[in-house]
């Protein structure tokens, strides 16, 4: 019996909300709130008569703490699920603290305006000290740890697939498969084809910022940064086949380095097709990925936001995407004095997702873990107060929930390793 406020009503939130509505015995009441209320109303209307969850909708600009506070006070939820954008993480955390409510999200904080001088000064210091230059990092949200602890509240960060399930896989490997983990390779393969020359599978702005940034990995206690897309490997993915993948910086490496300190190397690889890479390079070369406003015919526009308006809406890719995703982690290490390797992953089919929730697998593989993370918090299985990433909690009930609600795990004890 619980009341949940979901903020955001885009591709990922649509899946998470539909999945919450399949578990009405826990998600008894749910308010869908976003910047554009008509999208919330449309989803609530589509679910009418199909769920026992009592749905309401609301308009909110989550960039404004006071608006979120007013909404929380009016609705009185047990949990706020932030499935808007990383830009809203801090304002929503502030509102949760002000109202005494638990919080969760699917991506760590990054600012919308990366030219803001106050943010930039802190960012540049962090680049030098930490050794990686992605715009996003956990420091902003980890700074809330004491406040959440003192308030007896839990904030669960990054509970999608990657970040999210990948960290639960790490916690599972540590708990059941290894005494000591030496290396972790996170492999994210999207073998789907939507038929467009170029489109992104989730929010284009967030996605393009992430993949155009320099790559980096954790090795022997420090970051190694490399030019974007400069490390390429080929891997033969179960149920997908051979794909090129590239080493990227990714947010869970940062928390895993802190929480599995014995790991000597942690890397993240994502598959990309040649068409995607060619388009991205060209867009970057002409300045279309810039977040700095430019003056165009008398008004300021932000190039990457304009590009977002031109690209297909990720939520519209569902009916036309065929193929499968395969995301998981490969480990090397030791158990009972013996060297061993282990691979845990999930395979998800785009068209199966579309049949179930009218969405492609990238939103599905993020929205289902968000629902399962909420389930852990609401059913009292993950309760430690403070600000936590997924690997800090018991992975067993979470992975059981994922098995049950659409993202079952597969395993191999003799995987091909990535060199
Ligand atoms: P979308 O762009 O599809 O949806 C974002 C939603 O947030 C929209 O409904 C948008 O409203 C709303 N929103 C944006 N700004 C505000 C605001 N100021 N106030 C209220 N609502 C706002 O994004 P996705 O669904 O693709 O992604 C959602 C989140 O999931 C992102 O943080 C993304 O980084 C994360 N993600 C995580 C993954 C993981 O594996 N961990 C993988 C993929 C995504 P409007 O309709 O008005 O634009």
Coordinates of N, CA and C in Angstrom, one line a residue, residues 124-337:
X124 N 36.1 22.3 -13.3 CA 37.5 22.3 -13.8 C 38.4 21.8 -12.6
X125 N 38.1 22.2 -11.4 CA 38.9 21.7 -10.3 C 38.8 20.2 -10.2
X126 N 37.5 19.7 -10.3 CA 37.3 18.2 -10.3 C 38.0 17.5 -11.4
X127 N 38.0 18.1 -12.6 CA 38.7 17.4 -13.7 C 40.2 17.2 -13.4
X128 N 40.8 18.2 -12.8 CA 42.2 18.1 -12.5 C 42.4 17.1 -11.3
X129 N 41.6 17.2 -10.3 CA 41.8 16.4 -9.1 C 41.5 14.9 -9.4
X130 N 40.3 14.7 -10.0 CA 39.8 13.3 -10.2 C 40.4 12.7 -11.4
X131 N 40.6 13.5 -12.5 CA 41.3 12.9 -13.7 C 40.3 12.4 -14.8
X132 N 39.0 12.8 -14.7 CA 38.1 12.5 -15.8 C 37.3 13.8 -16.1
X133 N 36.8 14.0 -17.3 CA 36.3 15.3 -17.7 C 34.8 15.2 -18.1
X134 N 34.1 14.1 -17.8 CA 32.7 14.1 -18.1 C 32.0 15.2 -17.3
X135 N 30.9 15.7 -17.9 CA 30.1 16.7 -17.2 C 29.4 16.2 -15.9
X136 N 29.1 14.9 -15.9 CA 28.4 14.3 -14.7 C 29.4 13.6 -13.8
X137 N 29.1 13.7 -12.5 CA 29.8 12.9 -11.5 C 28.9 12.9 -10.3
X138 N 29.3 12.0 -9.3 CA 28.5 11.8 -8.2 C 28.7 12.8 -7.1
X139 N 29.7 13.6 -7.2 CA 30.1 14.5 -6.0 C 28.9 15.3 -5.6
X140 N 28.1 15.8 -6.6 CA 27.0 16.7 -6.2 C 26.0 16.0 -5.4
X141 N 25.7 14.8 -5.7 CA 24.6 14.1 -4.9 C 25.2 13.4 -3.7
X142 N 26.5 13.0 -3.7 CA 27.1 12.4 -2.5 C 27.2 13.5 -1.4
X143 N 27.2 14.8 -1.8 CA 27.2 15.9 -0.9 C 26.0 15.9 0.0
X144 N 24.9 15.2 -0.4 CA 23.7 15.2 0.4 C 23.6 14.0 1.4
X145 N 24.7 13.2 1.4 CA 24.6 12.0 2.3 C 24.2 12.3 3.7
X146 N 24.9 13.3 4.3 CA 24.6 13.5 5.8 C 23.2 14.0 6.0
X147 N 22.8 14.9 5.0 CA 21.4 15.4 5.2 C 20.4 14.3 5.1
X148 N 20.5 13.4 4.2 CA 19.6 12.3 4.1 C 19.7 11.3 5.3
X149 N 20.9 11.1 5.7 CA 21.1 10.2 6.9 C 20.4 10.8 8.2
X150 N 20.7 12.1 8.4 CA 20.2 12.8 9.5 C 18.7 12.8 9.5
X151 N 18.1 12.9 8.3 CA 16.6 13.0 8.2 C 16.0 11.6 8.2
X152 N 16.9 10.5 8.2 CA 16.4 9.1 8.2 C 15.7 8.8 6.9
X153 N 16.2 9.4 5.8 CA 15.6 9.2 4.5 C 16.6 8.5 3.6
X154 N 16.1 7.7 2.6 CA 16.9 7.1 1.7 C 16.8 7.7 0.3
X155 N 18.0 8.0 -0.3 CA 18.0 8.4 -1.7 C 18.7 7.3 -2.5
X156 N 18.1 6.7 -3.5 CA 18.6 5.7 -4.3 C 19.0 6.3 -5.6
X157 N 20.3 6.3 -6.0 CA 20.8 7.0 -7.2 C 21.0 6.0 -8.3
X158 N 20.6 6.4 -9.5 CA 21.0 5.7 -10.8 C 20.4 4.3 -10.9
X159 N 19.0 4.2 -10.6 CA 18.5 2.9 -10.7 C 17.8 2.6 -12.0
X160 N 18.6 2.6 -13.1 CA 18.1 2.1 -14.4 C 18.8 0.8 -14.7
X161 N 19.3 0.6 -16.0 CA 20.1 -0.6 -16.2 C 21.5 -0.3 -16.0
X162 N 22.0 0.8 -16.7 CA 23.4 1.1 -16.6 C 23.6 2.6 -16.6
X163 N 23.6 3.2 -15.4 CA 23.8 2.6 -14.1 C 22.5 2.0 -13.6
X164 N 22.7 1.1 -12.6 CA 21.6 0.4 -11.9 C 21.8 -1.1 -11.8
X165 N 21.2 -1.8 -12.8 CA 21.3 -3.3 -12.8 C 22.8 -3.7 -12.8
X166 N 23.6 -3.0 -13.6 CA 25.0 -3.4 -13.7 C 25.7 -3.4 -12.4
X167 N 25.3 -2.4 -11.5 CA 25.9 -2.4 -10.1 C 25.3 -3.6 -9.3
X168 N 24.0 -3.9 -9.5 CA 23.5 -5.0 -8.8 C 24.2 -6.3 -9.2
X169 N 24.5 -6.4 -10.5 CA 25.3 -7.6 -11.0 C 26.7 -7.6 -10.3
X170 N 27.3 -6.5 -10.1 CA 28.6 -6.4 -9.4 C 28.4 -6.9 -7.9
X171 N 27.4 -6.4 -7.3 CA 27.1 -6.8 -5.9 C 26.8 -8.3 -5.8
X172 N 26.1 -8.8 -6.8 CA 25.8 -10.2 -6.8 C 27.1 -11.0 -7.0
X173 N 27.9 -10.6 -7.9 CA 29.2 -11.3 -8.2 C 30.0 -11.3 -6.9
X174 N 30.1 -10.2 -6.2 CA 30.9 -10.1 -5.0 C 30.3 -11.0 -3.9
X175 N 28.9 -11.0 -3.8 CA 28.3 -11.8 -2.7 C 28.4 -13.3 -3.0
X176 N 28.2 -13.7 -4.3 CA 28.0 -15.2 -4.5 C 29.1 -15.8 -5.3
X177 N 29.9 -15.1 -6.1 CA 30.8 -15.7 -7.1 C 32.2 -15.6 -6.7
X178 N 32.6 -14.5 -6.0 CA 34.0 -14.2 -5.8 C 34.4 -13.9 -4.4
X179 N 35.6 -14.2 -4.0 CA 36.1 -13.7 -2.7 C 36.8 -12.3 -3.0
X180 N 37.4 -12.2 -4.2 CA 38.1 -11.0 -4.7 C 37.8 -10.8 -6.1
X181 N 37.4 -9.6 -6.5 CA 37.2 -9.3 -7.9 C 38.4 -8.5 -8.4
X182 N 39.0 -8.9 -9.5 CA 40.1 -8.2 -10.1 C 39.7 -7.2 -11.1
X183 N 38.9 -7.6 -12.1 CA 38.5 -6.7 -13.2 C 37.0 -6.8 -13.4
X184 N 36.4 -5.7 -13.8 CA 35.0 -5.6 -14.2 C 34.9 -5.0 -15.6
X185 N 34.3 -5.6 -16.6 CA 34.0 -5.0 -17.8 C 32.5 -5.0 -18.0
X186 N 31.9 -3.8 -18.1 CA 30.5 -3.6 -18.3 C 30.3 -3.5 -19.8
X187 N 29.4 -4.4 -20.4 CA 29.2 -4.4 -21.9 C 27.8 -4.0 -22.2
X188 N 27.5 -2.9 -22.9 CA 26.2 -2.5 -23.2 C 26.0 -2.6 -24.7
X189 N 25.2 -3.6 -25.2 CA 25.1 -3.8 -26.6 C 23.6 -3.6 -27.0
X190 N 23.4 -2.7 -27.9 CA 22.1 -2.6 -28.5 C 22.1 -3.1 -30.0
X191 N 21.6 -4.3 -30.2 CA 21.6 -4.8 -31.5 C 20.3 -4.5 -32.3
X192 N 19.6 -3.5 -31.8 CA 18.4 -3.1 -32.4 C 18.6 -2.2 -33.7
X193 N 17.6 -2.3 -34.6 CA 17.6 -1.4 -35.8 C 16.3 -0.7 -35.9
X194 N 16.3 0.7 -35.9 CA 15.0 1.4 -36.1 C 14.8 1.9 -37.5
X195 N 15.8 1.7 -38.4 CA 15.6 2.0 -39.8 C 15.9 3.5 -40.1
X196 N 16.2 4.3 -39.1 CA 16.6 5.7 -39.4 C 18.1 5.7 -39.5
X197 N 18.6 6.7 -40.3 CA 20.1 6.8 -40.5 C 20.7 7.2 -39.1
X198 N 19.9 8.1 -38.4 CA 20.4 8.6 -37.1 C 19.3 8.9 -36.2
X199 N 19.3 8.3 -35.0 CA 18.4 8.6 -33.9 C 19.0 8.1 -32.6
X200 N 18.6 8.7 -31.5 CA 19.1 8.3 -30.2 C 18.0 7.5 -29.5
X201 N 18.4 6.5 -28.7 CA 17.4 5.7 -28.1 C 16.8 6.2 -26.8
X202 N 17.5 7.2 -26.2 CA 16.9 8.0 -25.1 C 17.2 9.4 -25.3
X203 N 16.8 10.3 -24.4 CA 16.9 11.7 -24.5 C 18.2 12.1 -25.3
X204 N 18.0 12.7 -26.5 CA 19.2 12.9 -27.4 C 20.2 13.8 -26.8
X205 N 19.8 14.8 -26.0 CA 20.7 15.8 -25.4 C 21.7 15.0 -24.4
X206 N 21.0 14.3 -23.5 CA 21.8 13.5 -22.5 C 22.7 12.5 -23.2
X207 N 22.1 11.8 -24.2 CA 22.8 10.7 -24.9 C 24.0 11.2 -25.6
X208 N 23.8 12.3 -26.4 CA 24.9 12.8 -27.2 C 26.0 13.4 -26.4
X209 N 25.7 14.1 -25.3 CA 26.7 14.6 -24.4 C 27.5 13.5 -23.9
X210 N 26.9 12.4 -23.5 CA 27.6 11.2 -22.9 C 28.6 10.6 -23.9
X211 N 28.1 10.3 -25.1 CA 29.0 9.6 -26.0 C 30.0 10.4 -26.8
X212 N 29.8 11.7 -26.8 CA 30.8 12.6 -27.4 C 31.9 13.0 -26.4
X213 N 31.8 12.6 -25.2 CA 32.8 13.0 -24.2 C 34.0 12.1 -24.2
X214 N 35.1 12.5 -23.7 CA 36.3 11.6 -23.7 C 35.9 10.3 -23.0
X215 N 36.5 9.2 -23.4 CA 36.3 7.9 -22.6 C 37.2 7.9 -21.4
X216 N 36.9 7.0 -20.5 CA 37.9 6.8 -19.4 C 37.5 5.5 -18.6
X217 N 38.6 5.0 -18.0 CA 38.4 3.8 -17.2 C 39.2 3.9 -15.9
X218 N 38.9 3.0 -15.0 CA 39.5 3.0 -13.7 C 40.6 1.9 -13.7
X219 N 41.8 2.3 -13.3 CA 42.9 1.3 -13.3 C 43.9 1.6 -12.2
X220 N 44.1 0.6 -11.4 CA 45.1 0.7 -10.3 C 44.9 2.0 -9.5
X221 N 43.6 2.3 -9.1 CA 43.4 3.4 -8.2 C 43.3 4.8 -8.8
X222 N 43.3 4.9 -10.1 CA 43.1 6.2 -10.7 C 42.4 6.1 -12.1
X223 N 42.0 7.2 -12.6 CA 41.3 7.3 -13.9 C 42.3 7.4 -15.0
X224 N 42.0 6.7 -16.1 CA 42.8 6.8 -17.3 C 41.9 7.4 -18.4
X225 N 42.2 8.6 -18.9 CA 41.3 9.2 -19.8 C 41.8 9.1 -21.3
X226 N 40.9 8.8 -22.2 CA 41.3 8.6 -23.6 C 40.4 9.5 -24.5
X227 N 40.9 9.8 -25.7 CA 40.0 10.5 -26.6 C 38.7 9.7 -26.9
X228 N 37.6 10.5 -27.2 CA 36.3 9.8 -27.4 C 36.4 8.8 -28.5
X229 N 35.9 7.6 -28.3 CA 35.8 6.5 -29.3 C 37.1 6.0 -29.8
X230 N 38.2 6.2 -29.0 CA 39.5 5.8 -29.5 C 39.9 4.3 -29.1
X231 N 39.1 3.7 -28.2 CA 39.4 2.3 -27.9 C 38.2 1.5 -28.4
X232 N 38.4 0.6 -29.4 CA 37.4 -0.2 -30.0 C 37.7 -1.7 -29.9
X233 N 36.7 -2.5 -29.6 CA 36.8 -3.9 -29.5 C 35.6 -4.5 -30.2
X234 N 35.8 -5.8 -30.6 CA 34.7 -6.5 -31.2 C 34.3 -7.6 -30.2
X235 N 33.0 -7.8 -30.0 CA 32.5 -8.9 -29.1 C 31.3 -9.6 -29.7
X236 N 31.3 -10.9 -29.4 CA 30.2 -11.8 -29.9 C 29.2 -11.9 -28.8
X237 N 28.1 -11.1 -28.9 CA 27.1 -11.1 -27.9 C 26.1 -12.2 -28.1
X238 N 25.8 -12.9 -27.0 CA 24.7 -13.9 -27.0 C 23.4 -13.4 -27.5
X239 N 22.8 -14.1 -28.4 CA 21.5 -13.7 -29.1 C 21.5 -12.5 -29.9
X240 N 22.7 -11.8 -30.1 CA 22.8 -10.6 -30.9 C 23.8 -10.8 -32.0
X241 N 25.0 -11.4 -31.6 CA 26.1 -11.6 -32.6 C 27.2 -10.6 -32.4
X242 N 28.1 -10.6 -33.5 CA 29.3 -9.8 -33.4 C 29.0 -8.3 -33.5
X243 N 29.5 -7.5 -32.6 CA 29.3 -6.0 -32.7 C 30.6 -5.3 -32.3
X244 N 30.8 -4.1 -33.0 CA 31.9 -3.2 -32.5 C 31.4 -2.5 -31.3
X245 N 32.3 -2.4 -30.3 CA 32.0 -1.6 -29.1 C 33.1 -0.7 -28.8
X246 N 32.8 0.4 -28.1 CA 33.8 1.4 -27.8 C 33.8 1.7 -26.3
X247 N 35.0 2.0 -25.8 CA 35.2 2.3 -24.4 C 34.7 3.8 -24.1
X248 N 33.7 3.9 -23.2 CA 33.2 5.2 -22.8 C 33.4 5.4 -21.3
X249 N 33.4 6.7 -20.9 CA 33.2 7.0 -19.5 C 31.8 6.7 -19.1
X250 N 31.6 6.1 -17.9 CA 30.2 5.9 -17.5 C 30.1 6.0 -16.0
X251 N 28.9 6.5 -15.6 CA 28.9 7.0 -14.2 C 29.1 5.9 -13.1
X252 N 28.6 4.7 -13.4 CA 28.7 3.7 -12.4 C 30.2 3.3 -12.1
X253 N 31.1 3.6 -13.0 CA 32.5 3.2 -12.7 C 33.0 4.0 -11.5
X254 N 32.5 5.2 -11.3 CA 32.9 6.0 -10.2 C 32.5 5.4 -8.9
X255 N 31.2 5.0 -8.8 CA 30.8 4.5 -7.5 C 31.3 3.1 -7.3
X256 N 31.5 2.3 -8.4 CA 32.0 0.9 -8.2 C 33.5 1.0 -7.7
X257 N 34.2 2.0 -8.2 CA 35.6 2.1 -7.8 C 35.7 2.4 -6.3
X258 N 34.7 3.1 -5.8 CA 34.6 3.4 -4.3 C 34.1 2.2 -3.5
X259 N 33.2 1.5 -4.1 CA 32.5 0.4 -3.3 C 33.1 -1.0 -3.5
X260 N 33.9 -1.2 -4.6 CA 34.6 -2.5 -4.8 C 36.1 -2.1 -4.9
X261 N 36.7 -1.6 -3.8 CA 38.0 -1.0 -4.0 C 39.1 -2.0 -4.4
X262 N 38.9 -3.3 -4.3 CA 39.9 -4.2 -4.7 C 40.0 -4.4 -6.2
X263 N 38.9 -3.9 -6.9 CA 38.9 -4.0 -8.4 C 40.1 -3.2 -9.0
X264 N 40.9 -3.9 -9.7 CA 42.1 -3.2 -10.3 C 41.8 -2.5 -11.6
X265 N 40.7 -3.0 -12.3 CA 40.4 -2.3 -13.5 C 38.9 -2.4 -13.7
X266 N 38.2 -1.2 -14.0 CA 36.8 -1.2 -14.3 C 36.6 -0.4 -15.6
X267 N 36.0 -1.1 -16.6 CA 35.8 -0.4 -17.9 C 34.3 -0.6 -18.3
X268 N 33.9 0.3 -19.2 CA 32.5 0.3 -19.8 C 32.6 0.4 -21.3
X269 N 32.0 -0.5 -22.0 CA 31.9 -0.5 -23.4 C 30.5 -0.4 -23.9
X270 N 30.3 0.3 -25.0 CA 28.9 0.4 -25.6 C 29.1 0.2 -27.1
X271 N 28.1 -0.5 -27.7 CA 28.2 -0.8 -29.1 C 27.6 0.4 -29.9
X272 N 28.2 0.7 -31.0 CA 27.7 1.7 -31.9 C 27.9 1.3 -33.4
X273 N 26.9 1.6 -34.2 CA 27.1 1.3 -35.6 C 27.9 2.4 -36.3
X274 N 28.4 2.1 -37.5 CA 29.2 3.1 -38.2 C 28.4 4.4 -38.6
X275 N 27.1 4.2 -39.0 CA 26.3 5.3 -39.4 C 26.1 6.3 -38.2
X276 N 25.8 5.7 -37.0 CA 25.7 6.6 -35.8 C 26.9 7.4 -35.6
X277 N 28.1 6.7 -35.6 CA 29.4 7.4 -35.3 C 29.7 8.5 -36.4
X278 N 29.4 8.2 -37.7 CA 29.6 9.2 -38.7 C 28.8 10.4 -38.5
X279 N 27.5 10.2 -38.2 CA 26.6 11.3 -38.0 C 27.0 12.1 -36.8
X280 N 27.4 11.4 -35.7 CA 27.7 12.1 -34.5 C 29.0 13.0 -34.7
X281 N 30.0 12.4 -35.4 CA 31.2 13.2 -35.7 C 30.9 14.4 -36.5
X282 N 30.1 14.3 -37.5 CA 29.7 15.4 -38.3 C 29.0 16.5 -37.6
X283 N 28.0 16.0 -36.7 CA 27.2 17.0 -35.9 C 28.2 17.8 -35.0
X284 N 29.1 17.0 -34.4 CA 30.0 17.6 -33.5 C 30.9 18.6 -34.2
X285 N 31.4 18.2 -35.4 CA 32.3 19.1 -36.1 C 31.7 20.4 -36.5
X286 N 30.4 20.4 -36.8 CA 29.7 21.6 -37.2 C 29.1 22.4 -36.0
X287 N 29.3 21.9 -34.8 CA 28.9 22.6 -33.6 C 27.5 22.3 -33.1
X288 N 26.8 21.3 -33.7 CA 25.5 21.0 -33.3 C 25.3 20.4 -32.0
X289 N 26.4 19.9 -31.4 CA 26.3 19.3 -30.1 C 26.6 20.3 -28.9
X290 N 26.8 21.5 -29.3 CA 27.2 22.5 -28.3 C 26.0 22.9 -27.4
X291 N 26.3 23.1 -26.1 CA 25.3 23.5 -25.2 C 25.3 25.0 -25.0
X292 N 26.3 25.7 -25.7 CA 26.4 27.2 -25.5 C 25.4 27.9 -26.5
X293 N 24.5 28.8 -26.0 CA 23.6 29.5 -26.8 C 24.3 30.2 -27.9
X294 N 23.7 30.2 -29.1 CA 24.1 31.1 -30.2 C 23.0 32.0 -30.7
X295 N 23.3 33.1 -31.2 CA 22.3 34.1 -31.7 C 21.9 33.7 -33.1
X296 N 20.6 33.4 -33.3 CA 20.1 33.0 -34.6 C 18.9 33.9 -35.0
X297 N 19.0 34.7 -36.0 CA 17.9 35.6 -36.4 C 17.3 36.3 -35.3
X298 N 18.1 36.9 -34.4 CA 17.7 37.8 -33.4 C 17.3 37.1 -32.1
X299 N 17.4 35.7 -32.0 CA 17.1 35.1 -30.8 C 18.1 34.0 -30.5
X300 N 18.3 33.7 -29.2 CA 19.3 32.8 -28.7 C 18.7 31.4 -28.9
X301 N 19.5 30.5 -29.5 CA 19.1 29.0 -29.5 C 20.3 28.2 -29.0
X302 N 20.0 27.1 -28.4 CA 21.1 26.2 -27.9 C 21.2 25.1 -29.0
X303 N 22.3 24.9 -29.7 CA 22.4 24.0 -30.8 C 21.9 22.6 -30.5
X304 N 22.3 22.0 -29.3 CA 21.9 20.6 -29.1 C 20.4 20.5 -28.8
X305 N 19.8 21.6 -28.3 CA 18.3 21.6 -28.1 C 17.6 21.6 -29.4
X306 N 18.2 22.4 -30.3 CA 17.6 22.5 -31.7 C 17.7 21.2 -32.4
X307 N 18.8 20.5 -32.2 CA 19.0 19.2 -32.8 C 18.0 18.2 -32.3
X308 N 17.7 18.3 -30.9 CA 16.8 17.4 -30.3 C 15.4 17.6 -31.0
X309 N 15.0 18.8 -31.3 CA 13.7 19.1 -31.9 C 13.7 18.4 -33.3
X310 N 14.8 18.3 -34.0 CA 14.8 17.7 -35.4 C 14.9 16.2 -35.4
X311 N 15.4 15.6 -34.3 CA 15.6 14.1 -34.3 C 14.3 13.4 -33.9
X312 N 14.2 12.2 -34.4 CA 13.0 11.4 -34.0 C 12.9 11.3 -32.4
X313 N 11.7 11.5 -31.9 CA 11.4 11.3 -30.5 C 11.7 9.9 -30.1
X314 N 12.6 9.7 -29.1 CA 13.0 8.3 -28.8 C 11.7 7.4 -28.5
X315 N 10.7 8.1 -27.9 CA 9.5 7.4 -27.6 C 8.7 6.9 -28.8
X316 N 9.1 7.4 -30.0 CA 8.4 7.0 -31.2 C 9.1 5.8 -31.9
X317 N 10.2 5.4 -31.3 CA 11.0 4.3 -32.0 C 10.4 2.9 -31.8
X318 N 9.6 2.8 -30.8 CA 9.1 1.5 -30.4 C 8.6 0.6 -31.5
X319 N 7.6 1.1 -32.3 CA 7.0 0.2 -33.3 C 8.0 -0.2 -34.4
X320 N 9.1 0.6 -34.6 CA 9.9 0.3 -35.8 C 11.3 -0.3 -35.4
X321 N 11.5 -0.5 -34.1 CA 12.8 -1.1 -33.7 C 12.7 -2.6 -33.5
X322 N 13.6 -3.3 -34.2 CA 13.7 -4.8 -34.2 C 15.0 -5.2 -33.7
X323 N 15.1 -6.4 -33.1 CA 16.4 -6.9 -32.6 C 16.4 -6.9 -31.1
X324 N 17.6 -7.1 -30.5 CA 17.7 -7.3 -29.1 C 18.8 -6.4 -28.5
X325 N 18.7 -6.2 -27.2 CA 19.8 -5.6 -26.4 C 20.4 -6.7 -25.6
X326 N 21.7 -6.5 -25.2 CA 22.4 -7.5 -24.3 C 23.3 -6.6 -23.5
X327 N 23.0 -6.5 -22.2 CA 23.8 -5.7 -21.3 C 24.2 -6.5 -20.1
X328 N 25.5 -6.4 -19.7 CA 25.9 -7.2 -18.5 C 27.3 -6.9 -18.1
X329 N 27.8 -7.7 -17.2 CA 29.2 -7.5 -16.7 C 30.0 -8.8 -16.7
X330 N 31.3 -8.6 -17.1 CA 32.2 -9.7 -17.1 C 33.2 -9.5 -16.0
X331 N 33.4 -10.5 -15.1 CA 34.3 -10.4 -14.0 C 35.5 -11.4 -14.1
X332 N 36.6 -10.9 -13.6 CA 37.7 -11.9 -13.3 C 38.1 -11.7 -11.9
X333 N 38.6 -12.8 -11.2 CA 38.9 -12.7 -9.8 C 39.2 -14.1 -9.3
X334 N 38.9 -14.3 -8.0 CA 39.2 -15.5 -7.3 C 38.1 -15.9 -6.4
X335 N 37.9 -17.2 -6.3 CA 37.0 -17.8 -5.3 C 37.7 -19.0 -4.7
X336 N 37.8 -19.1 -3.4 CA 38.4 -20.2 -2.7 C 39.8 -20.5 -3.2
X337 N 40.5 -19.4 -3.5 CA 41.9 -19.6 -4.0 C 42.1 -19.9 -5.5

